[in-house]
Amino acid sequence: MSASPKVVSMLRAKQKASEATMQLVETLRAQVVETLRERLNVMFDGADDLLFEFAERATNNQDRRLFFDTMRAVRLGRKNMATQFGDIYTASFGLPNVQGVSPVKPVEEQELSLQKDDALDLDIAVQNMATKAEGLYKTTLWDINGRLKSLIEDLYAPMSPDALAPATICLAFRKAAETLNIGHDVELVVFKLFDRLVISELADLYTKILNFLKLNGVRSSQAAMAPNRSGGGGGADEAPAANETVTGPSFGAPPPSFASAPLSGSSAPQPEFRAPVGLAASMMMSPSFDQQTLSSLQRLGASAPSHAGYSNASLAADLAAASQGQPIVGWSPRQTTAYVQRASLVGHMFNEFLADPHLPNSMRPQFDGLRMSTMKVALKDIAFVADPDHPVRGLINELATMASTAKVGGPMHMGRIAELVQQIQKQFDVAAETLRKPPPEIELIGTDQAERFIEQQMAQTAARRASIVKKVRRIIAEELQLRTRGTTISDEVRPLLNSLWAPMMAMHLLHHGPDSVEWKRGIASLDRVLAMLDPAQEELRGDAQVQGLRTELETAFKAVGLAEARVTAALNGFESTLKTIKSGSTAPDPVLDTLSSPPVNIHASTDPDAKENVTELLEQLVQPGSWFLIFDPDRGESRWMKAVAYYAGLDCAAFAEFNGSNTLLLKSRMLLEDLLARRTVPVDLGPTARAALDRYLARAA
């Protein structure tokens, strides 16, 4: 037979891979499946917080109920779904089917035309996820596909060329999600979770796959340079030239696993947050202020008296004028550009703060006033923009987080936070006179640097929202633990408390605060539930009383969007337990699974009059990073400071200003005396720590 290149040998397709190649493919498959399962577990673990956030932001009860239903479906089906996903993806990898599972097939055109609208929506969601991933990891996938091609065609690896494609992963999840046996709307929310917590985080997986193939000598059969490759790289090194000889790896030892595949610097995971296209460029290339920032500066600038020195108002007026193209005496074009660049980024930062719906209205003017002080720091020090760990930048983000969660502490707490913001502002304020004339060679901000700043602040915004959810959940969990201590809680009653009462109270706390009628009504309902569970109070378990409480709870739960079927089931379980108590049977030992919250170190015996252990009390109060209005005996005044640590062995506590300076050491006895005299006041205590402090103060008084 001639060796014509047009003749393709039929024997080629029948060749088998060597044992070494089979071993490499099996290792690759096992590591990919394991990594995807880990990401899926991360999704399941984070689902409650994310779905709770979605529910909190929902504008109607129907959407809110949808997110709670999804939370329940994910909790119940996670184990089976994870197993199914692993099996289905393994089958689609191209290896022999596992446990009879057939490979996932792409949707055929004729199938699509006959599908119901619900199924079509799900397929579109899968397609959108896959398309998004292919765009995010374009360059890395291009390099991986070139190496897979040579692995399959030259080493006869028994695997699908699409085994590692995002579409294959998404289709496997689509098939596994069917095992949840849930409604169409809930399934779409599950896909949203998968998109947010798995698909958007695949950069690390694809980088490890690429490095695994490199370490095993699998070369690419692609062209020398990926099409549309950006200068920043996308996670892969340059592929070998098209005419380069493709050689198989040396398999003397088992192929290295992903654990030994390093992450190269050029292939770090893509950032989760990206600045809007063109925003940073427009802000830096033609510096100006958005209308909100400009109006804020103009209001402040209009208050500048002509006879005063160069004040904040003077600087604000100059910045506003400069941004509109007006010349400022003593400012060169470069100096003007640099000042407006820095101030515009700070303005954008504060606009994000003020857009937070959780920021109390009473604190909005105060935060708008904080804008100028922060601008002055940025004008003086470009590190404020360049360094995400800049002390003042970190402080401002921390204050914004405290303010956004202030409502859950009540009016008194909001007042303390407002006072804290006012006092801390003085600790970093820069005199306007020192900024009157910018340095001649002041550094300009590049577009890349501005983009990083915007993206870092976007991440801070997301973290702030997460902290709100975390704080609310912690408060509800501690409140529930404190109030149910000593009460027998059966398995039939836990769903009522954990899955209905707790989410309802979280909504009330977040939207109305702990002094609201809604919150107090919810606490009263819990007290009635616990009283009925007390075996000694049989007179409270009459039919009329039980029915009255049931109606009250049912109305309250449905009002915040909780699913009717779940409400009915939980209330039925509660009534069943009451009948058991009434008949005198023994209930199980009390156990309360509270919202998967972190373990709480609750001191003190169940006797509220027991002597408080002072060491444990101070360990609860003096948490590193927590804020105190602390009395400084050397100055004879109270100052806002952060706790550094409580040193039980030295019997003292350390506090410092926001940047770690001016450390103050106080003996435990002195600190306790100041707490008793109300000269020292802790901020943002949880229910457990607050209860412990209140018991101590009550006994000491």
PDB file of C-alpha atoms in Angstrom, residues 9 37 47 113 130 188 305 358 399 467 474 543 563 608 635 696:
ATOM      1  CA  SER A   9      -5.253   3.393   7.608  1.00  0.00           C
ATOM      2  CA  ARG A  37     -17.104  17.033  43.831  1.00  0.00           C
ATOM      3  CA  ALA A  47     -26.082  27.496  49.570  1.00  0.00           C
ATOM      4  CA  SER A 113     -38.695  21.356  19.153  1.00  0.00           C
ATOM      5  CA  ALA A 130     -21.303  26.655  29.418  1.00  0.00           C
ATOM      6  CA  LEU A 188     -33.542  27.181  37.944  1.00  0.00           C
ATOM      7  CA  PRO A 305     -16.474  81.745  54.037  1.00  0.00           C
ATOM      8  CA  HIS A 358     -29.209  48.308  54.746  1.00  0.00           C
ATOM      9  CA  LEU A 399     -17.096  51.283  59.312  1.00  0.00           C
ATOM     10  CA  SER A 467     -21.410  39.794  56.906  1.00  0.00           C
ATOM     11  CA  ARG A 474     -25.567  34.376  64.566  1.00  0.00           C
ATOM     12  CA  ASP A 543     -57.360  22.681  72.428  1.00  0.00           C
ATOM     13  CA  ALA A 563     -43.846  27.674  52.055  1.00  0.00           C
ATOM     14  CA  PRO A 608     -28.676  33.124  86.259  1.00  0.00           C
ATOM     15  CA  ARG A 635      -6.177  61.166  79.531  1.00  0.00           C
ATOM     16  CA  TYR A 696     -22.366  40.594  85.765  1.00  0.00           C
TER      17      TYR A 696
END
